[in-house]
Amino acid sequence: MFLLALALSSSPALAQEVQTSDGDVAYDSDAAQPVVVDASVTVASGSDVQSARVRFVGPFDGDDLLGCSELHSISCSYDADLGMLTLEGSASASDYQEVLRTVTYAYGGNVAANRRVAISIGSAIHSEESGNYYLLNSAAETGWWAAESICESTSLFDNPGYMPTILSSEENATVRAVAGGVEIWIGGRDLLSEGSWRWRTGPESQEDGGN
């Protein structure tokens, strides 16, 4: 027996807000039956929703599985490498709410340890650890300097963007989840000395020479 904990992956700043239930879900690893992640999750939005993500936060078993019922032309696809279930399709908030309430977790059978699952609406993912939001810019393939300019010209909730600086394994997992398997640029460069990498973007570029 272990616990499946819900981690809120949104904030009042989000225009499309998701509110998860309080408490944890007990999972019986001996029974090995899928359990509903959150039968009472609520979604509030004044406009149609285009996507949602349900993902593991922190360690998970590579054979774990997240799934859902495909309703209202909303598709569901699970990436076992990222530990992320992606819901896509233009639909109302109430339709997404209905589908999110069908999301289930199935134990992979290898590591019976507690799991944390986050639910987010829309393309931006919030990290509880860093406090930052992460957004994939799907512009055409470009070089590092152009990518830096694109990120700095992008804003979210009136805050300017910058290329990601990755300071922990949790933040790395969040960036990988946002990228969804696409190769992306991050904010490190070896401008001063080849092979000596420093953060050039974000607040980290101002700290300790970007180390």
PDB file of C-alpha atoms in Angstrom:
ATOM      1  CA  MET A   1       0.000   0.000   0.000  1.00  0.00           C
ATOM      2  CA  PHE A   2       1.300   3.464  -0.860  1.00  0.00           C
ATOM      3  CA  LEU A   3      -0.107   6.947  -1.408  1.00  0.00           C
ATOM      4  CA  LEU A   4      -0.820   8.833  -4.614  1.00  0.00           C
ATOM      5  CA  ALA A   5      -0.537  12.519  -3.688  1.00  0.00           C
ATOM      6  CA  LEU A   6      -1.925  15.391  -5.749  1.00  0.00           C
ATOM      7  CA  ALA A   7       0.294  18.415  -6.298  1.00  0.00           C
ATOM      8  CA  LEU A   8      -1.513  21.574  -7.369  1.00  0.00           C
ATOM      9  CA  SER A   9       0.118  22.702 -10.613  1.00  0.00           C
ATOM     10  CA  SER A  10      -1.581  26.024 -11.172  1.00  0.00           C
ATOM     11  CA  SER A  11      -1.962  29.315  -9.365  1.00  0.00           C
ATOM     12  CA  PRO A  12      -4.542  32.127  -9.095  1.00  0.00           C
ATOM     13  CA  ALA A  13      -2.536  33.886 -11.816  1.00  0.00           C
ATOM     14  CA  LEU A  14      -3.618  31.351 -14.394  1.00  0.00           C
ATOM     15  CA  ALA A  15      -6.577  32.415 -16.498  1.00  0.00           C
ATOM     16  CA  GLN A  16      -7.513  28.766 -16.941  1.00  0.00           C
ATOM     17  CA  GLU A  17      -7.485  27.397 -13.419  1.00  0.00           C
ATOM     18  CA  VAL A  18      -7.539  23.842 -12.135  1.00  0.00           C
ATOM     19  CA  GLN A  19      -8.273  23.010  -8.523  1.00  0.00           C
ATOM     20  CA  THR A  20      -7.401  19.563  -7.208  1.00  0.00           C
ATOM     21  CA  SER A  21      -8.936  17.836  -4.208  1.00  0.00           C
ATOM     22  CA  ASP A  22      -7.382  17.822  -0.747  1.00  0.00           C
ATOM     23  CA  GLY A  23      -5.750  14.685   0.573  1.00  0.00           C
ATOM     24  CA  ASP A  24      -4.123  11.629  -0.958  1.00  0.00           C
ATOM     25  CA  VAL A  25      -5.373   8.543  -2.754  1.00  0.00           C
ATOM     26  CA  ALA A  26      -4.375   5.186  -1.248  1.00  0.00           C
ATOM     27  CA  TYR A  27      -3.112   2.704  -3.818  1.00  0.00           C
ATOM     28  CA  ASP A  28      -3.080  -1.022  -3.041  1.00  0.00           C
ATOM     29  CA  SER A  29      -0.039  -2.370  -4.864  1.00  0.00           C
ATOM     30  CA  ASP A  30      -1.128  -5.945  -4.078  1.00  0.00           C
ATOM     31  CA  ALA A  31      -4.499  -5.494  -5.796  1.00  0.00           C
ATOM     32  CA  ALA A  32      -2.797  -3.891  -8.819  1.00  0.00           C
ATOM     33  CA  GLN A  33      -6.022  -2.214  -9.981  1.00  0.00           C
ATOM     34  CA  PRO A  34      -6.060   1.274 -11.545  1.00  0.00           C
ATOM     35  CA  VAL A  35      -7.389   4.055  -9.310  1.00  0.00           C
ATOM     36  CA  VAL A  36      -8.957   7.379 -10.262  1.00  0.00           C
ATOM     37  CA  VAL A  37      -6.489  10.185  -9.566  1.00  0.00           C
ATOM     38  CA  ASP A  38      -9.021  12.898  -8.682  1.00  0.00           C
ATOM     39  CA  ALA A  39     -12.748  12.330  -9.173  1.00  0.00           C
ATOM     40  CA  SER A  40     -13.529  15.865  -7.966  1.00  0.00           C
ATOM     41  CA  VAL A  41     -11.000  18.027  -9.826  1.00  0.00           C
ATOM     42  CA  THR A  42     -12.568  21.266 -11.045  1.00  0.00           C
ATOM     43  CA  VAL A  43     -11.705  23.379 -14.082  1.00  0.00           C
ATOM     44  CA  ALA A  44     -12.855  26.978 -14.470  1.00  0.00           C
ATOM     45  CA  SER A  45     -12.291  28.955 -17.652  1.00  0.00           C
ATOM     46  CA  GLY A  46     -14.108  31.704 -19.475  1.00  0.00           C
ATOM     47  CA  SER A  47     -13.005  30.311 -22.824  1.00  0.00           C
ATOM     48  CA  ASP A  48     -12.431  26.939 -24.453  1.00  0.00           C
ATOM     49  CA  VAL A  49      -9.471  24.883 -23.258  1.00  0.00           C
ATOM     50  CA  GLN A  50      -6.958  23.539 -25.786  1.00  0.00           C
ATOM     51  CA  SER A  51      -4.864  21.168 -23.686  1.00  0.00           C
ATOM     52  CA  ALA A  52      -4.113  19.758 -20.253  1.00  0.00           C
ATOM     53  CA  ARG A  53      -1.363  17.688 -18.686  1.00  0.00           C
ATOM     54  CA  VAL A  54      -1.266  15.172 -15.863  1.00  0.00           C
ATOM     55  CA  ARG A  55       2.268  14.270 -14.850  1.00  0.00           C
ATOM     56  CA  PHE A  56       4.361  12.736 -12.123  1.00  0.00           C
ATOM     57  CA  VAL A  57       6.292  15.214  -9.991  1.00  0.00           C
ATOM     58  CA  GLY A  58       9.416  13.552  -8.664  1.00  0.00           C
ATOM     59  CA  PRO A  59      10.305   9.845  -8.873  1.00  0.00           C
ATOM     60  CA  PHE A  60       8.018   7.381 -10.610  1.00  0.00           C
ATOM     61  CA  ASP A  61       8.204   3.827 -11.925  1.00  0.00           C
ATOM     62  CA  GLY A  62       8.984   3.664 -15.643  1.00  0.00           C
ATOM     63  CA  ASP A  63       6.193   1.108 -16.025  1.00  0.00           C
ATOM     64  CA  ASP A  64       3.611   3.269 -14.214  1.00  0.00           C
ATOM     65  CA  LEU A  65       0.710   4.319 -16.384  1.00  0.00           C
ATOM     66  CA  LEU A  66      -1.632   7.318 -16.488  1.00  0.00           C
ATOM     67  CA  GLY A  67      -4.701   7.026 -18.695  1.00  0.00           C
ATOM     68  CA  CYS A  68      -8.097   8.603 -19.291  1.00  0.00           C
ATOM     69  CA  SER A  69     -11.331   8.248 -21.242  1.00  0.00           C
ATOM     70  CA  GLU A  70     -11.378  10.073 -24.569  1.00  0.00           C
ATOM     71  CA  LEU A  71     -14.565  12.136 -24.590  1.00  0.00           C
ATOM     72  CA  HIS A  72     -15.761  15.325 -26.347  1.00  0.00           C
ATOM     73  CA  SER A  73     -13.067  14.977 -29.066  1.00  0.00           C
ATOM     74  CA  ILE A  74     -10.352  15.258 -26.414  1.00  0.00           C
ATOM     75  CA  SER A  75      -7.475  12.864 -27.095  1.00  0.00           C
ATOM     76  CA  CYS A  76      -5.278  11.291 -24.412  1.00  0.00           C
ATOM     77  CA  SER A  77      -1.678  10.137 -24.915  1.00  0.00           C
ATOM     78  CA  TYR A  78       0.824   8.972 -22.297  1.00  0.00           C
ATOM     79  CA  ASP A  79       4.598   9.411 -22.572  1.00  0.00           C
ATOM     80  CA  ALA A  80       6.213   6.777 -20.348  1.00  0.00           C
ATOM     81  CA  ASP A  81       9.649   8.429 -20.563  1.00  0.00           C
ATOM     82  CA  LEU A  82       8.350  11.785 -19.290  1.00  0.00           C
ATOM     83  CA  GLY A  83       5.690  10.278 -17.025  1.00  0.00           C
ATOM     84  CA  MET A  84       3.120  12.636 -18.542  1.00  0.00           C
ATOM     85  CA  LEU A  85      -0.408  12.227 -19.871  1.00  0.00           C
ATOM     86  CA  THR A  86      -1.328  14.869 -22.455  1.00  0.00           C
ATOM     87  CA  LEU A  87      -4.935  15.800 -23.235  1.00  0.00           C
ATOM     88  CA  GLU A  88      -5.515  17.747 -26.454  1.00  0.00           C
ATOM     89  CA  GLY A  89      -8.462  19.138 -28.375  1.00  0.00           C
ATOM     90  CA  SER A  90     -10.513  22.316 -28.261  1.00  0.00           C
ATOM     91  CA  ALA A  91     -13.364  21.853 -25.773  1.00  0.00           C
ATOM     92  CA  SER A  92     -15.136  23.644 -22.963  1.00  0.00           C
ATOM     93  CA  ALA A  93     -13.810  23.777 -19.420  1.00  0.00           C
ATOM     94  CA  SER A  94     -16.628  21.504 -18.275  1.00  0.00           C
ATOM     95  CA  ASP A  95     -15.705  18.940 -20.957  1.00  0.00           C
ATOM     96  CA  TYR A  96     -12.069  18.956 -19.829  1.00  0.00           C
ATOM     97  CA  GLN A  97     -13.209  18.664 -16.243  1.00  0.00           C
ATOM     98  CA  GLU A  98     -15.227  15.564 -17.135  1.00  0.00           C
ATOM     99  CA  VAL A  99     -12.260  13.930 -18.874  1.00  0.00           C
ATOM    100  CA  LEU A 100      -9.794  14.849 -16.099  1.00  0.00           C
ATOM    101  CA  ARG A 101     -12.103  13.157 -13.605  1.00  0.00           C
ATOM    102  CA  THR A 102     -11.595   9.889 -15.519  1.00  0.00           C
ATOM    103  CA  VAL A 103      -7.779   9.965 -15.262  1.00  0.00           C
ATOM    104  CA  THR A 104      -6.466   6.786 -13.661  1.00  0.00           C
ATOM    105  CA  TYR A 105      -3.133   5.645 -12.262  1.00  0.00           C
ATOM    106  CA  ALA A 106      -1.882   2.066 -12.651  1.00  0.00           C
ATOM    107  CA  TYR A 107       1.145   0.772 -10.744  1.00  0.00           C
ATOM    108  CA  GLY A 108       4.070  -0.426 -12.845  1.00  0.00           C
ATOM    109  CA  GLY A 109       4.863  -3.228 -10.397  1.00  0.00           C
ATOM    110  CA  ASN A 110       8.491  -2.388  -9.624  1.00  0.00           C
ATOM    111  CA  VAL A 111       8.847   0.320  -6.959  1.00  0.00           C
ATOM    112  CA  ALA A 112       6.036   0.546  -4.389  1.00  0.00           C
ATOM    113  CA  ALA A 113       6.732   4.087  -3.180  1.00  0.00           C
ATOM    114  CA  ASN A 114       4.573   7.193  -2.858  1.00  0.00           C
ATOM    115  CA  ARG A 115       3.903   9.132  -6.062  1.00  0.00           C
ATOM    116  CA  ARG A 116       3.009  12.787  -6.609  1.00  0.00           C
ATOM    117  CA  VAL A 117       0.825  13.770  -9.563  1.00  0.00           C
ATOM    118  CA  ALA A 118       0.238  17.294 -10.894  1.00  0.00           C
ATOM    119  CA  ILE A 119      -2.639  18.460 -13.087  1.00  0.00           C
ATOM    120  CA  SER A 120      -2.288  21.574 -15.231  1.00  0.00           C
ATOM    121  CA  ILE A 121      -4.500  23.293 -17.796  1.00  0.00           C
ATOM    122  CA  GLY A 122      -3.115  25.039 -20.862  1.00  0.00           C
ATOM    123  CA  SER A 123       0.393  25.128 -22.281  1.00  0.00           C
ATOM    124  CA  ALA A 124       2.224  26.716 -19.319  1.00  0.00           C
ATOM    125  CA  ILE A 125       3.449  24.450 -16.519  1.00  0.00           C
ATOM    126  CA  HIS A 126       4.117  25.839 -13.053  1.00  0.00           C
ATOM    127  CA  SER A 127       6.936  24.530 -10.867  1.00  0.00           C
ATOM    128  CA  GLU A 128       6.266  24.575  -7.131  1.00  0.00           C
ATOM    129  CA  GLU A 129      10.000  24.357  -6.421  1.00  0.00           C
ATOM    130  CA  SER A 130      11.240  27.278  -8.550  1.00  0.00           C
ATOM    131  CA  GLY A 131       8.003  29.294  -8.602  1.00  0.00           C
ATOM    132  CA  ASN A 132       8.473  29.771 -12.350  1.00  0.00           C
ATOM    133  CA  TYR A 133       6.194  29.048 -15.287  1.00  0.00           C
ATOM    134  CA  TYR A 134       7.522  27.159 -18.304  1.00  0.00           C
ATOM    135  CA  LEU A 135       6.157  27.600 -21.800  1.00  0.00           C
ATOM    136  CA  LEU A 136       7.293  26.015 -25.069  1.00  0.00           C
ATOM    137  CA  ASN A 137       7.675  28.466 -27.936  1.00  0.00           C
ATOM    138  CA  SER A 138       6.938  26.469 -31.059  1.00  0.00           C
ATOM    139  CA  ALA A 139       8.665  28.866 -33.478  1.00  0.00           C
ATOM    140  CA  ALA A 140      10.570  27.381 -36.402  1.00  0.00           C
ATOM    141  CA  GLU A 141      13.996  25.870 -35.694  1.00  0.00           C
ATOM    142  CA  THR A 142      16.436  28.631 -34.925  1.00  0.00           C
ATOM    143  CA  GLY A 143      19.830  29.362 -33.368  1.00  0.00           C
ATOM    144  CA  TRP A 144      20.631  30.150 -29.749  1.00  0.00           C
ATOM    145  CA  TRP A 145      20.767  33.952 -30.136  1.00  0.00           C
ATOM    146  CA  ALA A 146      17.458  34.105 -31.998  1.00  0.00           C
ATOM    147  CA  ALA A 147      15.904  31.790 -29.412  1.00  0.00           C
ATOM    148  CA  GLU A 148      17.101  34.085 -26.623  1.00  0.00           C
ATOM    149  CA  SER A 149      15.470  37.079 -28.348  1.00  0.00           C
ATOM    150  CA  ILE A 150      12.194  35.164 -28.820  1.00  0.00           C
ATOM    151  CA  CYS A 151      12.086  34.177 -25.147  1.00  0.00           C
ATOM    152  CA  GLU A 152      12.850  37.707 -23.948  1.00  0.00           C
ATOM    153  CA  SER A 153      10.087  39.123 -26.147  1.00  0.00           C
ATOM    154  CA  THR A 154       7.556  36.661 -24.687  1.00  0.00           C
ATOM    155  CA  SER A 155       5.682  37.519 -21.493  1.00  0.00           C
ATOM    156  CA  LEU A 156       3.313  35.633 -19.204  1.00  0.00           C
ATOM    157  CA  PHE A 157       1.146  37.409 -16.626  1.00  0.00           C
ATOM    158  CA  ASP A 158       3.030  40.635 -17.505  1.00  0.00           C
ATOM    159  CA  ASN A 159       6.382  39.059 -16.558  1.00  0.00           C
ATOM    160  CA  PRO A 160       9.138  38.950 -19.202  1.00  0.00           C
ATOM    161  CA  GLY A 161      10.416  35.547 -20.266  1.00  0.00           C
ATOM    162  CA  TYR A 162      13.912  34.148 -20.570  1.00  0.00           C
ATOM    163  CA  MET A 163      15.515  30.900 -21.672  1.00  0.00           C
ATOM    164  CA  PRO A 164      15.343  28.305 -18.888  1.00  0.00           C
ATOM    165  CA  THR A 165      18.104  27.915 -16.324  1.00  0.00           C
ATOM    166  CA  ILE A 166      17.987  24.478 -14.740  1.00  0.00           C
ATOM    167  CA  LEU A 167      19.057  24.268 -11.103  1.00  0.00           C
ATOM    168  CA  SER A 168      17.632  20.951  -9.905  1.00  0.00           C
ATOM    169  CA  SER A 169      16.435  17.551 -11.077  1.00  0.00           C
ATOM    170  CA  GLU A 170      12.825  18.625 -10.430  1.00  0.00           C
ATOM    171  CA  GLU A 171      13.247  21.682 -12.631  1.00  0.00           C
ATOM    172  CA  ASN A 172      14.920  19.568 -15.301  1.00  0.00           C
ATOM    173  CA  ALA A 173      11.938  17.185 -15.250  1.00  0.00           C
ATOM    174  CA  THR A 174       9.556  20.140 -15.583  1.00  0.00           C
ATOM    175  CA  VAL A 175      11.440  21.542 -18.590  1.00  0.00           C
ATOM    176  CA  ARG A 176      11.500  18.104 -20.217  1.00  0.00           C
ATOM    177  CA  ALA A 177       7.754  17.771 -19.653  1.00  0.00           C
ATOM    178  CA  VAL A 178       7.102  21.137 -21.317  1.00  0.00           C
ATOM    179  CA  ALA A 179       9.384  20.294 -24.234  1.00  0.00           C
ATOM    180  CA  GLY A 180       7.563  17.006 -24.783  1.00  0.00           C
ATOM    181  CA  GLY A 181      10.500  15.350 -26.519  1.00  0.00           C
ATOM    182  CA  VAL A 182      11.416  18.369 -28.669  1.00  0.00           C
ATOM    183  CA  GLU A 183      15.040  19.543 -28.561  1.00  0.00           C
ATOM    184  CA  ILE A 184      15.197  23.018 -27.037  1.00  0.00           C
ATOM    185  CA  TRP A 185      17.751  25.673 -26.158  1.00  0.00           C
ATOM    186  CA  ILE A 186      18.484  26.494 -22.521  1.00  0.00           C
ATOM    187  CA  GLY A 187      20.185  29.578 -21.110  1.00  0.00           C
ATOM    188  CA  GLY A 188      23.759  28.316 -20.800  1.00  0.00           C
ATOM    189  CA  ARG A 189      26.703  29.392 -23.004  1.00  0.00           C
ATOM    190  CA  ASP A 190      30.507  28.971 -23.018  1.00  0.00           C
ATOM    191  CA  LEU A 191      31.247  32.430 -24.375  1.00  0.00           C
ATOM    192  CA  LEU A 192      34.239  33.303 -22.168  1.00  0.00           C
ATOM    193  CA  SER A 193      36.030  29.976 -22.382  1.00  0.00           C
ATOM    194  CA  GLU A 194      35.146  27.031 -24.589  1.00  0.00           C
ATOM    195  CA  GLY A 195      33.784  24.200 -22.491  1.00  0.00           C
ATOM    196  CA  SER A 196      33.289  26.415 -19.425  1.00  0.00           C
ATOM    197  CA  TRP A 197      29.529  26.826 -19.310  1.00  0.00           C
ATOM    198  CA  ARG A 198      27.748  29.674 -17.532  1.00  0.00           C
ATOM    199  CA  TRP A 199      24.143  30.789 -17.287  1.00  0.00           C
ATOM    200  CA  ARG A 200      23.638  33.788 -19.551  1.00  0.00           C
ATOM    201  CA  THR A 201      19.886  34.265 -19.066  1.00  0.00           C
ATOM    202  CA  GLY A 202      17.585  34.952 -16.143  1.00  0.00           C
ATOM    203  CA  PRO A 203      18.538  36.012 -12.609  1.00  0.00           C
ATOM    204  CA  GLU A 204      21.164  33.245 -12.435  1.00  0.00           C
ATOM    205  CA  SER A 205      23.261  35.114 -15.021  1.00  0.00           C
ATOM    206  CA  GLN A 206      23.801  37.839 -12.408  1.00  0.00           C
ATOM    207  CA  GLU A 207      24.858  35.482  -9.633  1.00  0.00           C
ATOM    208  CA  ASP A 208      28.432  34.265  -9.145  1.00  0.00           C
ATOM    209  CA  GLY A 209      29.375  34.775 -12.761  1.00  0.00           C
ATOM    210  CA  GLY A 210      26.519  32.592 -13.938  1.00  0.00           C
ATOM    211  CA  ASN A 211      27.728  29.463 -12.101  1.00  0.00           C
TER     212      ASN A 211
END
